[in-house]
């Protein structure tokens, strides 16, 4: 998928920004679980809404025009649910607040990036 590499680079950048911004939270040998969770969230939520486009580019079983409505629906359903989920996690699990905050940042960056890819953007 053409945007996969760009989305993974953006997710990695968000991970590095999060690690740098909250150094005190992520430093220390006992923080491997938190660093891994941040990396997982940043990478997965930078690409997961584009699952149907990934199916198209990987298999070409269905046409692009057939899968595009599913791509749009996935974005419109997953994005608000994920943001609400992360906001609830920030309230419930305030101990890991920086991780959930950067989950929201990753989703927001994904939406912004998709708007610059004209043929794949979910508002076009």
PDB file of C-alpha atoms in Angstrom:
ATOM      1  CA  UNK A   1       0.000   0.000   0.000  1.00  0.00           C
ATOM      2  CA  UNK A   2       1.541   3.308  -1.014  1.00  0.00           C
ATOM      3  CA  UNK A   3       0.896   5.141   2.231  1.00  0.00           C
ATOM      4  CA  UNK A   4       1.991   2.294   4.508  1.00  0.00           C
ATOM      5  CA  UNK A   5       5.620   3.361   4.786  1.00  0.00           C
ATOM      6  CA  UNK A   6       4.662   6.989   5.375  1.00  0.00           C
ATOM      7  CA  UNK A   7       2.130   6.001   8.042  1.00  0.00           C
ATOM      8  CA  UNK A   8       4.685   3.759   9.784  1.00  0.00           C
ATOM      9  CA  UNK A   9       7.267   6.561   9.708  1.00  0.00           C
ATOM     10  CA  UNK A  10       4.689   8.913  11.230  1.00  0.00           C
ATOM     11  CA  UNK A  11       3.820   6.356  13.926  1.00  0.00           C
ATOM     12  CA  UNK A  12       7.511   5.909  14.702  1.00  0.00           C
ATOM     13  CA  UNK A  13       7.969   9.684  14.886  1.00  0.00           C
ATOM     14  CA  UNK A  14       5.056   9.966  17.319  1.00  0.00           C
ATOM     15  CA  UNK A  15       6.659   7.200  19.397  1.00  0.00           C
ATOM     16  CA  UNK A  16       9.985   9.051  19.513  1.00  0.00           C
ATOM     17  CA  UNK A  17       8.260  12.329  20.367  1.00  0.00           C
ATOM     18  CA  UNK A  18       6.370  10.582  23.166  1.00  0.00           C
ATOM     19  CA  UNK A  19       9.516   8.959  24.542  1.00  0.00           C
ATOM     20  CA  UNK A  20      11.327  12.295  24.464  1.00  0.00           C
ATOM     21  CA  UNK A  21       8.437  14.363  25.826  1.00  0.00           C
ATOM     22  CA  UNK A  22       7.844  12.097  28.803  1.00  0.00           C
ATOM     23  CA  UNK A  23      11.411  10.992  29.510  1.00  0.00           C
ATOM     24  CA  UNK A  24      10.838  10.651  33.235  1.00  0.00           C
ATOM     25  CA  UNK A  25       7.820   8.430  32.657  1.00  0.00           C
ATOM     26  CA  UNK A  26       9.558   6.074  30.190  1.00  0.00           C
ATOM     27  CA  UNK A  27      13.108   5.952  31.598  1.00  0.00           C
ATOM     28  CA  UNK A  28      14.237   3.078  33.750  1.00  0.00           C
ATOM     29  CA  UNK A  29      14.635  -0.664  33.338  1.00  0.00           C
ATOM     30  CA  UNK A  30      11.185  -1.397  34.795  1.00  0.00           C
ATOM     31  CA  UNK A  31       9.484   0.682  32.084  1.00  0.00           C
ATOM     32  CA  UNK A  32       9.959  -1.785  29.191  1.00  0.00           C
ATOM     33  CA  UNK A  33       6.244  -2.660  29.264  1.00  0.00           C
ATOM     34  CA  UNK A  34       5.208   0.998  28.956  1.00  0.00           C
ATOM     35  CA  UNK A  35       7.683   1.651  26.127  1.00  0.00           C
ATOM     36  CA  UNK A  36       6.453  -1.431  24.271  1.00  0.00           C
ATOM     37  CA  UNK A  37       2.826  -0.411  24.765  1.00  0.00           C
ATOM     38  CA  UNK A  38       3.543   3.082  23.449  1.00  0.00           C
ATOM     39  CA  UNK A  39       5.307   1.652  20.393  1.00  0.00           C
ATOM     40  CA  UNK A  40       2.453  -0.785  19.725  1.00  0.00           C
ATOM     41  CA  UNK A  41      -0.202   1.916  20.014  1.00  0.00           C
ATOM     42  CA  UNK A  42       1.703   4.387  17.854  1.00  0.00           C
ATOM     43  CA  UNK A  43       2.340   1.876  15.065  1.00  0.00           C
ATOM     44  CA  UNK A  44      -1.016   0.104  15.088  1.00  0.00           C
ATOM     45  CA  UNK A  45      -3.163   3.222  15.239  1.00  0.00           C
ATOM     46  CA  UNK A  46      -1.129   4.836  12.490  1.00  0.00           C
ATOM     47  CA  UNK A  47      -2.197   2.094  10.034  1.00  0.00           C
ATOM     48  CA  UNK A  48      -5.261   0.203  11.362  1.00  0.00           C
ATOM     49  CA  UNK A  49      -8.007   2.392   9.823  1.00  0.00           C
ATOM     50  CA  UNK A  50      -6.564   1.600   6.381  1.00  0.00           C
ATOM     51  CA  UNK A  51      -7.094  -2.165   6.692  1.00  0.00           C
ATOM     52  CA  UNK A  52      -9.381  -2.352   3.645  1.00  0.00           C
ATOM     53  CA  UNK A  53      -6.890  -0.494   1.478  1.00  0.00           C
ATOM     54  CA  UNK A  54      -4.241  -2.904   2.697  1.00  0.00           C
ATOM     55  CA  UNK A  55      -6.423  -5.804   1.564  1.00  0.00           C
ATOM     56  CA  UNK A  56      -6.773  -4.179  -1.846  1.00  0.00           C
ATOM     57  CA  UNK A  57      -3.061  -3.565  -2.329  1.00  0.00           C
ATOM     58  CA  UNK A  58      -2.065  -6.982  -0.950  1.00  0.00           C
ATOM     59  CA  UNK A  59      -4.549  -9.168  -2.818  1.00  0.00           C
ATOM     60  CA  UNK A  60      -6.308  -7.162  -5.565  1.00  0.00           C
ATOM     61  CA  UNK A  61      -9.305  -9.487  -5.109  1.00  0.00           C
ATOM     62  CA  UNK A  62     -11.798  -6.641  -5.201  1.00  0.00           C
ATOM     63  CA  UNK A  63     -11.581  -3.347  -7.025  1.00  0.00           C
ATOM     64  CA  UNK A  64     -10.496  -0.127  -5.384  1.00  0.00           C
ATOM     65  CA  UNK A  65     -13.939   1.413  -5.909  1.00  0.00           C
ATOM     66  CA  UNK A  66     -15.563  -1.566  -4.197  1.00  0.00           C
ATOM     67  CA  UNK A  67     -13.378  -1.289  -1.077  1.00  0.00           C
ATOM     68  CA  UNK A  68     -13.341   2.518  -0.849  1.00  0.00           C
ATOM     69  CA  UNK A  69     -16.760   2.798   0.870  1.00  0.00           C
ATOM     70  CA  UNK A  70     -15.579   0.286   3.473  1.00  0.00           C
ATOM     71  CA  UNK A  71     -12.437   2.350   3.977  1.00  0.00           C
ATOM     72  CA  UNK A  72     -14.534   5.462   4.543  1.00  0.00           C
ATOM     73  CA  UNK A  73     -16.901   3.636   6.893  1.00  0.00           C
ATOM     74  CA  UNK A  74     -13.978   2.192   8.847  1.00  0.00           C
ATOM     75  CA  UNK A  75     -12.519   5.655   9.332  1.00  0.00           C
ATOM     76  CA  UNK A  76     -15.832   7.162  10.346  1.00  0.00           C
ATOM     77  CA  UNK A  77     -16.533   4.362  12.836  1.00  0.00           C
ATOM     78  CA  UNK A  78     -13.086   3.576  14.279  1.00  0.00           C
ATOM     79  CA  UNK A  79     -11.826   7.146  14.711  1.00  0.00           C
ATOM     80  CA  UNK A  80     -14.454   8.467  17.153  1.00  0.00           C
ATOM     81  CA  UNK A  81     -14.614   5.142  19.014  1.00  0.00           C
ATOM     82  CA  UNK A  82     -10.828   5.043  19.420  1.00  0.00           C
ATOM     83  CA  UNK A  83     -10.643   8.653  20.588  1.00  0.00           C
ATOM     84  CA  UNK A  84     -13.426   8.102  23.138  1.00  0.00           C
ATOM     85  CA  UNK A  85     -11.718   4.877  24.216  1.00  0.00           C
ATOM     86  CA  UNK A  86      -8.398   6.653  24.789  1.00  0.00           C
ATOM     87  CA  UNK A  87     -10.120   9.498  26.658  1.00  0.00           C
ATOM     88  CA  UNK A  88     -11.815   6.970  28.924  1.00  0.00           C
ATOM     89  CA  UNK A  89      -8.502   5.206  29.467  1.00  0.00           C
ATOM     90  CA  UNK A  90      -6.954   8.533  30.451  1.00  0.00           C
ATOM     91  CA  UNK A  91      -9.594   8.852  33.167  1.00  0.00           C
ATOM     92  CA  UNK A  92      -9.614   5.206  34.293  1.00  0.00           C
ATOM     93  CA  UNK A  93      -5.888   4.449  34.012  1.00  0.00           C
ATOM     94  CA  UNK A  94      -4.334   7.805  34.800  1.00  0.00           C
ATOM     95  CA  UNK A  95      -1.066   6.079  35.649  1.00  0.00           C
ATOM     96  CA  UNK A  96      -0.435   5.592  31.898  1.00  0.00           C
ATOM     97  CA  UNK A  97      -1.875   8.911  30.764  1.00  0.00           C
ATOM     98  CA  UNK A  98       1.055   9.772  28.411  1.00  0.00           C
ATOM     99  CA  UNK A  99       0.535   6.528  26.484  1.00  0.00           C
ATOM    100  CA  UNK A 100      -3.160   7.182  25.944  1.00  0.00           C
ATOM    101  CA  UNK A 101      -2.487  10.811  25.028  1.00  0.00           C
ATOM    102  CA  UNK A 102      -0.103   9.739  22.303  1.00  0.00           C
ATOM    103  CA  UNK A 103      -2.676   7.209  21.075  1.00  0.00           C
ATOM    104  CA  UNK A 104      -4.990  10.157  20.425  1.00  0.00           C
ATOM    105  CA  UNK A 105      -2.113  12.051  18.774  1.00  0.00           C
ATOM    106  CA  UNK A 106      -1.421   9.083  16.496  1.00  0.00           C
ATOM    107  CA  UNK A 107      -5.044   8.840  15.368  1.00  0.00           C
ATOM    108  CA  UNK A 108      -5.201  12.588  14.784  1.00  0.00           C
ATOM    109  CA  UNK A 109      -1.996  12.517  12.740  1.00  0.00           C
ATOM    110  CA  UNK A 110      -3.366   9.603  10.711  1.00  0.00           C
ATOM    111  CA  UNK A 111      -6.487  11.583   9.849  1.00  0.00           C
ATOM    112  CA  UNK A 112      -4.420  14.634   8.867  1.00  0.00           C
ATOM    113  CA  UNK A 113      -2.122  12.518   6.703  1.00  0.00           C
ATOM    114  CA  UNK A 114      -5.052  10.861   4.952  1.00  0.00           C
ATOM    115  CA  UNK A 115      -6.370  14.266   3.975  1.00  0.00           C
ATOM    116  CA  UNK A 116      -3.179  14.986   2.055  1.00  0.00           C
ATOM    117  CA  UNK A 117      -3.494  11.736   0.052  1.00  0.00           C
ATOM    118  CA  UNK A 118      -6.343  12.897  -2.165  1.00  0.00           C
ATOM    119  CA  UNK A 119      -7.521   9.594  -3.640  1.00  0.00           C
ATOM    120  CA  UNK A 120      -7.456   7.822  -0.284  1.00  0.00           C
ATOM    121  CA  UNK A 121      -8.760  10.548   2.027  1.00  0.00           C
ATOM    122  CA  UNK A 122     -11.995   9.593   3.741  1.00  0.00           C
ATOM    123  CA  UNK A 123     -13.597  13.021   3.250  1.00  0.00           C
ATOM    124  CA  UNK A 124     -13.062  13.091  -0.520  1.00  0.00           C
TER     125      UNK A 124
END
